Amino acid sequence: MAVLLSYLAEFDRRRLAGAFGQPSLFYYCVKVLGFSEGAAYKRIQAARAVRDFPEIVEELARGRLSFTAVILLSPHLNRDNVGGLLEAARGKTSRELECLIASLAPRPDAPDLLRALPVGGTAPASGEPTPALEFAVGPEVGGGAVAPPAAPVEAPGPEAGRTAPPARFEPRRPEPLSDQRFLFRFTGGRTLREKYDRARALLLGRAAGRGMEGLFEAALDALLEGIDPDRRAKRREARSSTASRVGAVRRAACAPAGRPAGRRVPQAVKDVVWRRDAGRCTFVGPNGERCPESARLEYDHIVPWALGGPSDEPSNLRLACRTHNDLEARRVFGDAAISAAVAEARKARSAKG
């Protein structure tokens, strides 16, 4: 990519597109190099950043800066800040880069908004479209606003009865407005609206002045109190002595030697492992880098349970993402055995419906 952008930067500087029968560098990228229009636009944007700030080339060539980082940073670069921004962007993910950009050009908070939306497809018997809800969550500005419903959908045509293939769900990440503020948007159904109204009524006075932000933060706090291993561990520490906190593990250690009675990992042990491994996959690659996955983690037995490894000792457990848990299982038991076990599990799930 560094070589291509250097080539395009020099090509642009010398205005050579005309020599190839093209009116602009954009047409040259699309017609001669075969890029899509979107790819051409991004590469030209990055090439012009390289033209103006040649130090970007070395960062790209050394793998310290990604192409995405160049695209996101280019509108904000100048001769005074280029060194600091390139250093700050090294090794950052797209999400981290978005936060960095938001800190350079912070935007004001968005007002609360609750708007009824029509739902496409066959209308109910009443002839009125069933509204869904779109929430735009930010701090309250002059009180929460409820916007009027969007324009009604047109009556379904003769092809309305056909079932369209389900759209692939693409979760929308919170959009950074600054380095400390984010814009959340999502759409929900009527039952969510009813729960929202009920929770809002119950929270009045306890989250005063915080609008939707206060309500959803309180809701997430309540959810995390039940499912977050860190919070469970802190509660356990607050109400128990050290002896009682580790009592479950000590009782397991005093059990008769031999194969563990069950494969299930006790919740207290899970919490210890989660905190020890910082809620992240523990696999470390040949390059010394630890796997960054922190979602859909599994509790992997270091000595497999099938080979006598205990499920109630934190020292025999570690966090692993599904990919690396499967990789380790295949290393120990072989591809054939694991593939057969996976197929059997799928068959059992299908039989249960």
Coordinates of C-alpha atoms in Angstrom, one line a residue:
M1 CA 0.0 0.0 0.0
A2 CA 2.9 2.4 0.8
V3 CA 4.3 1.9 -2.7
L4 CA 0.9 2.4 -4.4
L5 CA 0.2 5.6 -2.5
S6 CA 3.7 6.9 -3.3
Y7 CA 3.1 6.2 -6.9
L8 CA -0.3 7.9 -7.0
A9 CA 1.0 10.9 -5.0
E10 CA 3.8 11.5 -7.6
F11 CA 1.4 10.8 -10.5
D12 CA -1.0 13.4 -9.0
R13 CA 1.8 15.9 -8.4
R14 CA 3.0 15.7 -12.0
R15 CA -0.6 15.7 -13.4
L16 CA 0.0 12.7 -15.6
A17 CA -3.6 11.5 -15.9
G18 CA -4.0 13.5 -19.1
A19 CA -1.1 11.8 -20.7
F20 CA -3.0 8.5 -20.3
G21 CA -6.1 10.0 -21.9
Q22 CA -8.0 10.5 -18.6
P23 CA -9.4 13.8 -17.4
S24 CA -8.4 13.3 -13.7
L25 CA -6.6 11.0 -11.3
F26 CA -10.0 9.6 -10.3
Y27 CA -10.8 8.5 -13.8
Y28 CA -7.3 7.0 -14.2
C29 CA -7.8 4.9 -11.0
V30 CA -11.1 3.7 -12.2
K31 CA -10.6 3.2 -15.9
V32 CA -6.9 2.2 -16.0
L33 CA -6.1 0.7 -12.6
G34 CA -9.6 -0.9 -12.3
F35 CA -10.5 0.3 -8.9
S36 CA -14.1 0.7 -7.8
E37 CA -15.2 4.3 -7.4
G38 CA -15.2 4.1 -3.6
A39 CA -11.7 2.5 -3.6
A40 CA -10.4 5.1 -6.0
Y41 CA -11.7 7.9 -3.9
K42 CA -10.1 6.6 -0.7
R43 CA -6.7 5.9 -2.4
I44 CA -6.6 9.3 -3.9
Q45 CA -7.4 10.9 -0.5
A46 CA -4.6 8.9 1.1
A47 CA -2.2 9.6 -1.8
R48 CA -2.7 13.3 -1.4
A49 CA -2.0 13.0 2.3
V50 CA 1.2 11.2 1.4
R51 CA 2.0 13.9 -1.1
D52 CA 1.6 16.6 1.6
F53 CA 3.2 14.7 4.4
P54 CA 5.8 12.2 3.1
E55 CA 6.5 10.8 6.6
I56 CA 3.3 8.8 6.3
V57 CA 5.0 6.5 3.8
E58 CA 7.5 5.2 6.3
E59 CA 4.8 4.7 8.9
L60 CA 2.8 2.6 6.4
A61 CA 5.8 0.7 5.1
R62 CA 6.8 -0.3 8.7
G63 CA 3.3 -1.4 9.5
R64 CA 2.9 1.2 12.3
L65 CA 0.0 2.9 10.5
S66 CA -2.9 1.4 8.7
F67 CA -4.5 2.6 5.5
T68 CA -7.7 3.3 7.4
A69 CA -5.8 5.5 9.8
V70 CA -4.5 7.6 6.9
I71 CA -8.0 8.0 5.5
L72 CA -9.4 9.1 8.9
L73 CA -6.5 11.4 9.8
S74 CA -6.0 13.1 6.5
P75 CA -8.6 15.9 6.9
H76 CA -7.1 16.9 10.2
L77 CA -3.3 16.8 9.4
N78 CA -1.2 20.0 9.2
R79 CA 2.5 20.6 9.4
D80 CA 2.2 21.5 13.1
N81 CA 0.4 18.4 14.3
V82 CA 1.4 15.6 11.8
G83 CA 4.2 14.2 13.9
G84 CA 2.1 13.9 17.1
L85 CA -1.0 12.5 15.3
L86 CA 0.9 9.9 13.4
E87 CA 2.5 8.7 16.7
A88 CA -0.8 8.8 18.5
A89 CA -2.5 6.7 15.7
R90 CA 0.1 3.9 15.6
G91 CA -1.4 0.5 16.1
K92 CA -4.8 1.8 16.9
T93 CA -8.1 0.0 15.9
S94 CA -10.7 1.7 13.8
R95 CA -12.8 2.4 17.0
E96 CA -9.8 3.9 18.8
L97 CA -9.0 6.0 15.7
E98 CA -12.6 7.3 15.7
C99 CA -12.2 8.4 19.3
L100 CA -8.9 10.1 18.5
I101 CA -10.5 12.0 15.6
A102 CA -13.4 13.0 17.8
S103 CA -11.0 14.5 20.3
L104 CA -9.5 16.7 17.5
A105 CA -12.9 18.0 16.4
P106 CA -15.4 17.5 19.2
R107 CA -19.1 17.9 18.4
P108 CA -21.9 19.1 20.7
D109 CA -24.1 16.5 22.5
A110 CA -27.2 15.4 20.7
P111 CA -30.7 16.0 22.2
D112 CA -32.8 13.1 23.4
L113 CA -35.1 11.9 20.7
L114 CA -37.9 9.3 20.7
R115 CA -39.7 8.9 17.3
A116 CA -42.3 6.5 16.0
L117 CA -41.3 4.8 12.8
P118 CA -43.5 2.9 10.3
V119 CA -42.7 -0.7 9.6
G120 CA -42.7 -1.9 6.0
G121 CA -44.6 -5.0 4.9
T122 CA -48.2 -6.0 5.3
A123 CA -50.2 -3.5 7.4
P124 CA -52.4 -4.8 10.2
A125 CA -56.2 -5.1 9.9
S126 CA -56.7 -1.5 11.1
G127 CA -54.9 -0.3 8.1
E128 CA -52.4 1.6 10.3
P129 CA -48.7 0.7 10.1
T130 CA -47.4 -0.8 13.3
P131 CA -44.8 1.7 14.7
A132 CA -41.4 0.7 15.7
L133 CA -39.3 3.1 17.8
E134 CA -36.0 4.7 17.1
F135 CA -34.0 6.0 20.1
A136 CA -31.2 8.6 19.8
V137 CA -29.6 8.7 23.2
G138 CA -27.8 11.7 24.4
P139 CA -28.0 14.1 27.3
E140 CA -31.4 15.8 27.9
V141 CA -31.6 19.2 26.3
G142 CA -34.6 21.1 27.5
G143 CA -36.4 17.9 28.3
G144 CA -36.7 14.7 26.3
A145 CA -38.4 15.2 22.9
V146 CA -40.9 12.9 21.3
A147 CA -40.8 13.5 17.5
P148 CA -43.9 13.0 15.4
P149 CA -44.3 9.8 13.5
A150 CA -42.5 9.5 10.2
A151 CA -44.6 9.6 7.0
P152 CA -46.8 6.6 6.6
V153 CA -45.8 3.8 4.4
E154 CA -47.6 3.3 1.1
A155 CA -50.2 0.6 0.8
P156 CA -48.6 -2.8 -0.1
G157 CA -48.5 -3.6 -3.7
P158 CA -49.2 -7.0 -5.3
E159 CA -45.8 -8.3 -4.5
A160 CA -46.0 -7.4 -0.8
G161 CA -46.9 -11.0 0.1
R162 CA -43.5 -12.2 -1.0
T163 CA -41.1 -12.8 1.8
A164 CA -37.9 -10.9 1.4
P165 CA -34.7 -12.6 2.6
P166 CA -33.8 -11.4 6.1
A167 CA -31.3 -8.5 6.1
R168 CA -28.0 -9.2 7.7
F169 CA -27.8 -7.5 11.1
E170 CA -24.9 -5.1 11.3
P171 CA -24.6 -3.7 14.8
R172 CA -24.0 0.1 14.9
R173 CA -21.2 1.2 17.2
P174 CA -21.7 4.2 19.4
E175 CA -20.5 7.2 17.4
P176 CA -17.9 9.4 19.2
L177 CA -18.8 13.1 19.5
S178 CA -15.7 13.9 21.5
D179 CA -13.1 11.8 23.5
Q180 CA -15.7 11.5 26.3
R181 CA -19.1 11.7 24.7
F182 CA -20.8 9.2 22.3
L183 CA -24.0 9.1 20.3
F184 CA -26.1 5.9 20.6
R185 CA -28.8 5.0 18.1
F186 CA -31.1 2.0 17.8
T187 CA -34.6 0.9 16.8
G188 CA -36.9 -1.0 19.1
G189 CA -40.4 -2.4 19.2
R190 CA -43.5 -1.4 21.1
T191 CA -42.8 -3.7 24.1
L192 CA -39.4 -1.9 24.5
R193 CA -41.3 1.4 24.4
E194 CA -43.6 0.2 27.2
K195 CA -40.6 -0.9 29.3
Y196 CA -38.9 2.4 28.6
D197 CA -42.0 4.4 29.8
R198 CA -42.4 2.2 32.9
A199 CA -38.7 2.5 33.8
R200 CA -38.7 6.3 33.2
A201 CA -41.7 6.7 35.5
L202 CA -40.0 4.6 38.2
L203 CA -36.7 6.5 37.9
L204 CA -38.2 10.0 38.0
G205 CA -36.4 11.8 40.8
R206 CA -33.5 9.3 41.0
A207 CA -31.9 10.1 37.7
A208 CA -33.2 13.7 37.5
G209 CA -31.8 15.9 34.8
R210 CA -30.0 13.1 32.9
G211 CA -32.8 12.1 30.5
M212 CA -32.4 9.0 28.4
E213 CA -28.7 8.8 29.2
G214 CA -29.5 8.4 32.9
L215 CA -32.2 5.9 32.3
F216 CA -30.2 3.6 30.0
E217 CA -27.1 3.9 32.2
A218 CA -29.2 2.8 35.2
A219 CA -30.7 -0.1 33.1
L220 CA -27.2 -1.2 32.1
D221 CA -26.0 -1.0 35.7
A222 CA -28.8 -3.2 36.8
L223 CA -28.0 -5.7 34.0
L224 CA -24.3 -5.7 34.8
E225 CA -25.0 -6.3 38.4
G226 CA -26.3 -9.7 37.5
I227 CA -24.0 -10.8 34.7
D228 CA -20.6 -9.0 35.2
P229 CA -18.0 -11.3 36.9
D230 CA -16.1 -8.4 38.1
R231 CA -19.1 -6.9 39.9
R232 CA -20.0 -10.3 41.4
A233 CA -16.5 -10.7 42.7
K234 CA -16.5 -7.2 44.3
R235 CA -19.8 -7.9 46.0
R236 CA -18.5 -11.2 47.3
E237 CA -15.4 -9.4 48.6
A238 CA -17.5 -6.8 50.3
R239 CA -19.8 -9.2 52.2
S240 CA -17.4 -12.0 52.9
S241 CA -14.1 -12.7 54.6
T242 CA -11.2 -14.1 52.6
A243 CA -11.9 -17.5 54.0
S244 CA -15.5 -17.5 52.9
R245 CA -14.7 -16.1 49.5
V246 CA -12.4 -19.0 48.6
G247 CA -14.5 -21.6 50.6
A248 CA -15.9 -23.2 47.5
V249 CA -12.4 -23.7 46.0
R250 CA -11.0 -25.0 49.3
R251 CA -13.8 -27.5 49.7
A252 CA -13.1 -28.8 46.2
A253 CA -9.4 -29.1 47.1
C254 CA -10.3 -31.3 50.1
A255 CA -12.4 -33.7 47.9
P256 CA -11.1 -37.2 47.3
A257 CA -8.4 -37.4 44.6
G258 CA -9.3 -38.7 41.2
R259 CA -11.3 -37.6 38.2
P260 CA -13.6 -34.6 39.0
A261 CA -17.3 -35.5 39.5
G262 CA -18.6 -32.9 37.0
R263 CA -17.5 -30.8 34.1
R264 CA -19.4 -27.7 35.1
V265 CA -17.3 -24.9 36.3
P266 CA -18.6 -23.3 39.5
Q267 CA -19.6 -19.6 39.2
A268 CA -17.2 -18.6 42.0
V269 CA -14.3 -20.2 40.1
K270 CA -15.4 -18.6 36.8
D271 CA -15.2 -15.2 38.5
V272 CA -11.7 -15.8 39.8
V273 CA -10.5 -16.9 36.3
W274 CA -12.3 -14.0 34.6
R275 CA -10.6 -11.4 36.8
R276 CA -7.2 -13.1 36.7
D277 CA -7.3 -13.2 32.8
A278 CA -8.8 -9.6 32.6
G279 CA -11.8 -10.8 30.6
R280 CA -9.7 -11.5 27.5
C281 CA -8.6 -14.6 25.5
T282 CA -5.2 -15.8 26.9
F283 CA -3.8 -17.3 23.7
V284 CA -0.5 -15.8 22.7
G285 CA 0.7 -16.2 19.1
P286 CA 4.2 -16.9 17.8
N287 CA 4.8 -13.2 17.5
G288 CA 4.3 -12.7 21.3
E289 CA 1.0 -10.9 20.8
R290 CA -2.0 -11.9 22.9
C291 CA -5.4 -12.5 21.2
P292 CA -7.5 -9.3 21.6
E293 CA -10.9 -11.1 21.7
S294 CA -13.0 -10.1 24.7
A295 CA -16.4 -11.3 23.6
R296 CA -17.9 -14.8 23.5
L297 CA -15.2 -16.2 25.7
E298 CA -15.1 -19.8 27.0
Y299 CA -13.5 -21.4 30.0
D300 CA -10.9 -23.7 28.6
H301 CA -9.4 -26.6 30.7
I302 CA -5.6 -26.6 30.6
V303 CA -5.6 -30.3 31.4
P304 CA -8.8 -31.4 29.6
W305 CA -11.6 -32.6 31.8
A306 CA -11.8 -35.8 29.7
L307 CA -8.2 -36.5 30.7
G308 CA -8.8 -35.9 34.4
G309 CA -8.4 -32.2 34.7
P310 CA -10.5 -30.5 37.4
S311 CA -13.2 -28.0 36.7
D312 CA -13.2 -26.4 40.1
E313 CA -9.6 -25.2 40.3
P314 CA -8.8 -21.8 38.8
S315 CA -5.2 -22.9 38.0
N316 CA -6.6 -25.5 35.5
L317 CA -8.8 -23.0 33.7
R318 CA -8.2 -20.1 31.4
L319 CA -10.2 -17.8 29.1
A320 CA -10.2 -18.6 25.4
C321 CA -12.1 -17.3 22.5
R322 CA -14.0 -19.9 20.5
T323 CA -11.4 -20.1 17.8
H324 CA -8.5 -20.7 20.1
N325 CA -10.4 -23.1 22.3
D326 CA -11.2 -25.1 19.2
L327 CA -7.6 -24.9 18.0
E328 CA -6.3 -26.3 21.4
A329 CA -8.9 -29.0 21.4
R330 CA -7.9 -30.2 18.0
R331 CA -4.2 -30.1 19.0
V332 CA -4.9 -32.4 21.9
F333 CA -7.6 -34.7 20.6
G334 CA -7.1 -34.5 16.8
D335 CA -9.3 -33.0 14.1
A336 CA -11.3 -36.2 13.5
A337 CA -12.4 -36.5 17.1
I338 CA -13.4 -32.8 17.5
S339 CA -15.2 -32.7 14.2
A340 CA -17.2 -35.8 15.2
A341 CA -18.0 -34.3 18.6
V342 CA -19.2 -31.1 16.9
A343 CA -21.4 -33.0 14.5
E344 CA -22.9 -35.0 17.3
A345 CA -23.7 -31.9 19.3
R346 CA -25.3 -30.2 16.3
K347 CA -27.4 -33.3 15.7
A348 CA -28.5 -33.4 19.3
R349 CA -29.5 -29.7 19.2
S350 CA -31.5 -30.4 16.0
A351 CA -33.3 -33.3 17.6
K352 CA -34.4 -31.0 20.5
G353 CA -35.8 -28.6 18.0

